[in-house]
Amino acid sequence: VNTTIDTLPTPCLILDQAKFQHNVTKMRTRIAQRGGTLRLHVKTNKSIDATRRIIADGAPERIMVSTLEEARYFAAHGLRDITYGVGIVDQKLEETARLIGTGVDLKLVLDSAHMARRLGQRGRELGVTFKAYVEIDTDGHRAGLQPQDAQLIEIGRILAGDRGSQLAGVITHAGGSYECRSIPQIRAMAEQERSRLVVAAEHLRAAGIACPQTSLGSTPTATFGESLAGITEVRAGVYVFQDLVMAGLEVCRIEDIALSVLATVIGHQTTRNWLITDGGWMALSRDRGTAQQAVDQGYGVVCDVDGRAYGDLVVTSANQEHGIVADRHGGAIDFERFPIGTQVRVLPNHACATAAQHDRYHVVEGRQVKAVWPRINHW
Amino acid sequence: VNTTIDTLPTPCLILDQAKFQHNVTKMRTRIAQRGGTLRLHVKTNKSIDATRRIIADGAPERIMVSTLEEARYFAAHGLRDITYGVGIVDQKLEETARLIGTGVDLKLVLDSAHMARRLGQRGRELGVTFKAYVEIDTDGHRAGLQPQDAQLIEIGRILAGDRGSQLAGVITHAGGSYECRSIPQIRAMAEQERSRLVVAAEHLRAAGIACPQTSLGSTPTATFGESLAGITEVRAGVYVFQDLVMAGLEVCRIEDIALSVLATVIGHQTTRNWLITDGGWMALSRDRGTAQQAVDQGYGVVCDVDGRAYGDLVVTSANQEHGIVADRHGGAIDFERFPIGTQVRVLPNHACATAAQHDRYHVVEGRQVKAVWPRINHW
């Protein structure tokens, strides 16, 4: 690769190498300060090239995946310590057993006695020992048992009592942190995530069941949380790119966002004060995660080709392959500043969603494209 | 392929063959009744297998594409009459000239004198004649000139007056039809789309400029519009699958929606009356197009494995790989009816967005998977 950004067909995905490195190092340092150990969530980057840089920076070689496709891909590239974070079901056990058979230390997640029993039974039948975390609900946003639910003990006993299964520990994700309104709220959410997970682990231990691992995390709680007492690992993924939702939570500054969509101005609607670009929702994603925040960033903040935000220009609406750019306050556009053919970069609301609309990252240093990193998608 | 739906890893995309065929035939018949000629918009299906069926049913071998990747792909599969619907810019002219050089009858779209001039100049330099439509704004929702804008004449003269370019005609898309609230409103929007486009064509002709083609369309206006006087082609794409937004507009019935996401129940939150599935926003897309309609369908209507809607079950919220299913009125879930491992099918808000999250269609007849059709994505 030896090209510059202006030769790239648009829309395409740009990764600012320096900002990416800054975010990676900052979180590594933060987790280390807190005395924690990181497990990188690769659902955001889905790229072995990106993940190798994060490991080279000092992240442990342990990852969390959100799909079995990610598990296969990262395992094929040599990563062996993998947790699959979506509640396991019967239909996926043959494939997970196959991965374990290739030497992957694969941990699963469940929250029911039914699946705990199935794990033991199918593990024996398939000749493997399935390791599973029990998911704990620490914020009411999704799956998991309450920390002191009696079923937790039942599940722990089932997993520990069958040679086809093993209890890895307890796991939680305070996704509710995305709805916090201030740093103190995120800090409180982090402490809630930690303390409730520790209560669950102690609940198991008090029943005589070994609970080796306590795994928690989200980018906001990993950033602002304080104590990690009783916690064996912190998971995060979005932080490597950051995005406008994270900026709205003060997890990062807008200038820290490493990911953007390169688009081209394809038209002017002068009477409406709109720039039309070829960066529609297909390239940006339909994510509107900032809509509930104090500052609604539309479909993304518009920057110049060097990645500097213009200030008040946002993608106010989007069709499949058209973005409509306007001043967020309805102000006039200086159309001479944006002739047709002008390249702009749009910062994403949600890095995971925007990156998933693309199959590669164009890694840039200034306007120089230094590398193209492929990424995977689908299941 | 000789398998049944219950063996498919979830989440994945299901296409009901009979419903697809019904939708395809119904629109073909409707356009024929109106005396029109269809140009299929392939941005929805992005699959040569799907498109071949639509042509086999009687659609003309002419397509509209939303990306140059679609143009390359469909051209490589033998489709030669292609209109690229996103305003052309300099950076894409070499690639479009290359496609024209391989024998593709490629039409472009623009709405500025600047790009009209560039087309002529670059056409001469590249040794091709670029055919271009001038985009007309008939509903204020996106790009295009007003029908009687003086620039239209200027652009027409530039295109017609250069051997590197040629005026194909005028083109419009009444995307505003998606925001209509009733069939009479859609019908009025269709007439507005038609009449304003004809005004633009007559405006050119009155200035002595030949305007051979008048191209319009959207699935709602194609369905409910009446007169096609002065119109040479009608474009539509979503109709082949249909979706909840279309059902909300009464363009189709919910039972006509051919596309769904197969997901598996991975957990129960009994105290909250939630089913947790492995169909999150990555599989469903973040599209919330029904949020502004009379009936907000959340992230999608939940059906049984045979595709029959349960009635009030919708995906009320979604994480990346988790869907939360609840009764839309907050009613109790009968959890015994949905044991962990149960497969459900989720109807999409917006077929284009949901299909784009996947790389293949599993074409089913009942529970039998009859074929797997790959689809393309990206640019």
PDB file of C-alpha atoms in Angstrom, chain A residues 2-128:
ATOM      1  CA  ASN A   2       1.424   3.346  -1.006  1.00  0.00           C
ATOM      2  CA  THR A   3      -1.384   5.693  -1.743  1.00  0.00           C
ATOM      3  CA  THR A   4      -3.143   8.739  -0.398  1.00  0.00           C
ATOM      4  CA  ILE A   5      -6.649   9.163   0.909  1.00  0.00           C
ATOM      5  CA  ASP A   6      -7.862  11.171  -2.107  1.00  0.00           C
ATOM      6  CA  THR A   7      -7.477   8.130  -4.388  1.00  0.00           C
ATOM      7  CA  LEU A   8      -9.810   5.940  -2.292  1.00  0.00           C
ATOM      8  CA  PRO A   9     -13.218   5.114  -3.750  1.00  0.00           C
ATOM      9  CA  THR A  10     -15.911   6.394  -1.417  1.00  0.00           C
ATOM     10  CA  PRO A  11     -17.579   5.541   0.831  1.00  0.00           C
ATOM     11  CA  CYS A  12     -14.920   3.642   2.752  1.00  0.00           C
ATOM     12  CA  LEU A  13     -13.720   3.189   6.289  1.00  0.00           C
ATOM     13  CA  ILE A  14     -10.728   5.121   7.627  1.00  0.00           C
ATOM     14  CA  LEU A  15      -8.763   4.225  10.743  1.00  0.00           C
ATOM     15  CA  ASP A  16      -6.475   6.906  12.129  1.00  0.00           C
ATOM     16  CA  GLN A  17      -3.421   4.969  13.279  1.00  0.00           C
ATOM     17  CA  ALA A  18      -2.215   7.492  15.843  1.00  0.00           C
ATOM     18  CA  LYS A  19      -5.629   7.891  17.498  1.00  0.00           C
ATOM     19  CA  PHE A  20      -6.124   4.118  17.548  1.00  0.00           C
ATOM     20  CA  GLN A  21      -2.732   3.667  19.220  1.00  0.00           C
ATOM     21  CA  HIS A  22      -3.508   6.436  21.719  1.00  0.00           C
ATOM     22  CA  ASN A  23      -6.824   4.816  22.699  1.00  0.00           C
ATOM     23  CA  VAL A  24      -5.259   1.363  23.001  1.00  0.00           C
ATOM     24  CA  THR A  25      -2.428   2.540  25.223  1.00  0.00           C
ATOM     25  CA  LYS A  26      -4.668   4.726  27.349  1.00  0.00           C
ATOM     26  CA  MET A  27      -7.026   1.875  28.244  1.00  0.00           C
ATOM     27  CA  ARG A  28      -4.134  -0.531  28.860  1.00  0.00           C
ATOM     28  CA  THR A  29      -2.640   2.019  31.255  1.00  0.00           C
ATOM     29  CA  ARG A  30      -5.987   2.671  32.920  1.00  0.00           C
ATOM     30  CA  ILE A  31      -6.695  -1.024  33.539  1.00  0.00           C
ATOM     31  CA  ALA A  32      -3.141  -1.488  34.846  1.00  0.00           C
ATOM     32  CA  GLN A  33      -3.582   1.481  37.230  1.00  0.00           C
ATOM     33  CA  ARG A  34      -6.695  -0.203  38.540  1.00  0.00           C
ATOM     34  CA  GLY A  35      -4.754  -3.440  39.057  1.00  0.00           C
ATOM     35  CA  GLY A  36      -6.869  -5.275  36.508  1.00  0.00           C
ATOM     36  CA  THR A  37      -6.335  -7.614  33.586  1.00  0.00           C
ATOM     37  CA  LEU A  38      -7.869  -6.864  30.228  1.00  0.00           C
ATOM     38  CA  ARG A  39      -9.767  -9.242  27.965  1.00  0.00           C
ATOM     39  CA  LEU A  40     -10.164  -7.486  24.638  1.00  0.00           C
ATOM     40  CA  HIS A  41     -13.640  -7.676  23.116  1.00  0.00           C
ATOM     41  CA  VAL A  42     -12.937  -8.161  19.412  1.00  0.00           C
ATOM     42  CA  LYS A  43     -16.542  -7.679  18.292  1.00  0.00           C
ATOM     43  CA  THR A  44     -15.685  -4.039  17.608  1.00  0.00           C
ATOM     44  CA  ASN A  45     -12.625  -4.508  15.424  1.00  0.00           C
ATOM     45  CA  LYS A  46     -13.095  -8.067  13.984  1.00  0.00           C
ATOM     46  CA  SER A  47      -9.624  -7.738  12.479  1.00  0.00           C
ATOM     47  CA  ILE A  48      -6.558  -9.796  13.277  1.00  0.00           C
ATOM     48  CA  ASP A  49      -4.350  -6.896  12.183  1.00  0.00           C
ATOM     49  CA  ALA A  50      -5.987  -4.492  14.619  1.00  0.00           C
ATOM     50  CA  THR A  51      -6.012  -7.096  17.381  1.00  0.00           C
ATOM     51  CA  ARG A  52      -2.313  -7.888  16.871  1.00  0.00           C
ATOM     52  CA  ARG A  53      -1.477  -4.188  17.388  1.00  0.00           C
ATOM     53  CA  ILE A  54      -3.493  -4.148  20.594  1.00  0.00           C
ATOM     54  CA  ILE A  55      -1.634  -7.226  21.843  1.00  0.00           C
ATOM     55  CA  ALA A  56       1.705  -5.764  20.743  1.00  0.00           C
ATOM     56  CA  ASP A  57       0.861  -2.745  22.906  1.00  0.00           C
ATOM     57  CA  GLY A  58       0.594  -5.039  25.921  1.00  0.00           C
ATOM     58  CA  ALA A  59      -2.937  -6.446  26.011  1.00  0.00           C
ATOM     59  CA  PRO A  60      -3.047 -10.088  27.148  1.00  0.00           C
ATOM     60  CA  GLU A  61      -3.659 -12.716  24.454  1.00  0.00           C
ATOM     61  CA  ARG A  62      -7.184 -13.312  25.598  1.00  0.00           C
ATOM     62  CA  ILE A  63     -10.262 -12.259  23.739  1.00  0.00           C
ATOM     63  CA  MET A  64     -14.014 -12.129  23.947  1.00  0.00           C
ATOM     64  CA  VAL A  65     -16.033 -12.839  20.794  1.00  0.00           C
ATOM     65  CA  SER A  66     -19.670 -12.173  19.932  1.00  0.00           C
ATOM     66  CA  THR A  67     -20.019 -14.795  17.173  1.00  0.00           C
ATOM     67  CA  LEU A  68     -18.635 -18.230  16.407  1.00  0.00           C
ATOM     68  CA  GLU A  69     -17.316 -16.784  13.141  1.00  0.00           C
ATOM     69  CA  GLU A  70     -15.089 -14.484  15.209  1.00  0.00           C
ATOM     70  CA  ALA A  71     -14.020 -17.488  17.312  1.00  0.00           C
ATOM     71  CA  ARG A  72     -13.056 -19.477  14.194  1.00  0.00           C
ATOM     72  CA  TYR A  73     -11.265 -16.529  12.594  1.00  0.00           C
ATOM     73  CA  PHE A  74      -9.213 -15.450  15.595  1.00  0.00           C
ATOM     74  CA  ALA A  75      -8.443 -19.065  16.529  1.00  0.00           C
ATOM     75  CA  ALA A  76      -7.209 -19.689  12.979  1.00  0.00           C
ATOM     76  CA  HIS A  77      -4.880 -16.719  13.531  1.00  0.00           C
ATOM     77  CA  GLY A  78      -3.452 -18.241  16.702  1.00  0.00           C
ATOM     78  CA  LEU A  79      -5.549 -16.762  19.493  1.00  0.00           C
ATOM     79  CA  ARG A  80      -6.542 -19.599  21.788  1.00  0.00           C
ATOM     80  CA  ASP A  81      -8.010 -18.043  24.938  1.00  0.00           C
ATOM     81  CA  ILE A  82     -11.512 -17.135  23.810  1.00  0.00           C
ATOM     82  CA  THR A  83     -14.797 -16.458  25.589  1.00  0.00           C
ATOM     83  CA  TYR A  84     -17.949 -16.573  23.464  1.00  0.00           C
ATOM     84  CA  GLY A  85     -20.241 -14.054  25.074  1.00  0.00           C
ATOM     85  CA  VAL A  86     -23.700 -14.886  23.727  1.00  0.00           C
ATOM     86  CA  GLY A  87     -25.793 -17.391  25.693  1.00  0.00           C
ATOM     87  CA  ILE A  88     -25.055 -20.831  24.300  1.00  0.00           C
ATOM     88  CA  VAL A  89     -27.746 -23.087  22.845  1.00  0.00           C
ATOM     89  CA  ASP A  90     -27.776 -26.727  21.765  1.00  0.00           C
ATOM     90  CA  GLN A  91     -27.494 -25.934  18.064  1.00  0.00           C
ATOM     91  CA  LYS A  92     -24.035 -24.402  18.604  1.00  0.00           C
ATOM     92  CA  LEU A  93     -22.492 -27.109  20.788  1.00  0.00           C
ATOM     93  CA  GLU A  94     -21.105 -29.283  18.017  1.00  0.00           C
ATOM     94  CA  GLU A  95     -19.270 -26.332  16.539  1.00  0.00           C
ATOM     95  CA  THR A  96     -17.934 -25.195  19.915  1.00  0.00           C
ATOM     96  CA  ALA A  97     -16.795 -28.766  20.658  1.00  0.00           C
ATOM     97  CA  ARG A  98     -14.994 -28.818  17.315  1.00  0.00           C
ATOM     98  CA  LEU A  99     -13.183 -25.591  18.201  1.00  0.00           C
ATOM     99  CA  ILE A 100     -12.219 -26.994  21.606  1.00  0.00           C
ATOM    100  CA  GLY A 101     -10.942 -30.077  19.793  1.00  0.00           C
ATOM    101  CA  THR A 102      -8.556 -27.885  17.776  1.00  0.00           C
ATOM    102  CA  GLY A 103      -6.975 -26.621  20.982  1.00  0.00           C
ATOM    103  CA  VAL A 104      -9.025 -23.502  21.649  1.00  0.00           C
ATOM    104  CA  ASP A 105      -9.589 -22.746  25.334  1.00  0.00           C
ATOM    105  CA  LEU A 106     -13.185 -21.738  24.665  1.00  0.00           C
ATOM    106  CA  LYS A 107     -15.431 -20.512  27.466  1.00  0.00           C
ATOM    107  CA  LEU A 108     -19.189 -20.322  27.034  1.00  0.00           C
ATOM    108  CA  VAL A 109     -21.922 -18.316  28.766  1.00  0.00           C
ATOM    109  CA  LEU A 110     -25.327 -19.442  30.043  1.00  0.00           C
ATOM    110  CA  ASP A 111     -27.914 -18.500  32.645  1.00  0.00           C
ATOM    111  CA  SER A 112     -30.230 -21.517  32.945  1.00  0.00           C
ATOM    112  CA  ALA A 113     -30.189 -24.907  34.619  1.00  0.00           C
ATOM    113  CA  HIS A 114     -31.532 -26.342  31.368  1.00  0.00           C
ATOM    114  CA  MET A 115     -28.455 -25.304  29.378  1.00  0.00           C
ATOM    115  CA  ALA A 116     -26.125 -26.266  32.227  1.00  0.00           C
ATOM    116  CA  ARG A 117     -27.504 -29.817  32.069  1.00  0.00           C
ATOM    117  CA  ARG A 118     -27.279 -29.885  28.280  1.00  0.00           C
ATOM    118  CA  LEU A 119     -23.636 -28.811  28.453  1.00  0.00           C
ATOM    119  CA  GLY A 120     -22.683 -31.727  30.669  1.00  0.00           C
ATOM    120  CA  GLN A 121     -24.635 -34.235  28.629  1.00  0.00           C
ATOM    121  CA  ARG A 122     -23.430 -32.994  25.235  1.00  0.00           C
ATOM    122  CA  GLY A 123     -19.873 -32.553  26.551  1.00  0.00           C
ATOM    123  CA  ARG A 124     -19.764 -36.240  27.486  1.00  0.00           C
ATOM    124  CA  GLU A 125     -21.287 -37.256  24.153  1.00  0.00           C
ATOM    125  CA  LEU A 126     -18.876 -35.055  22.180  1.00  0.00           C
ATOM    126  CA  GLY A 127     -15.836 -35.983  24.290  1.00  0.00           C
ATOM    127  CA  VAL A 128     -15.044 -32.502  25.592  1.00  0.00           C
TER     128      VAL A 128
END
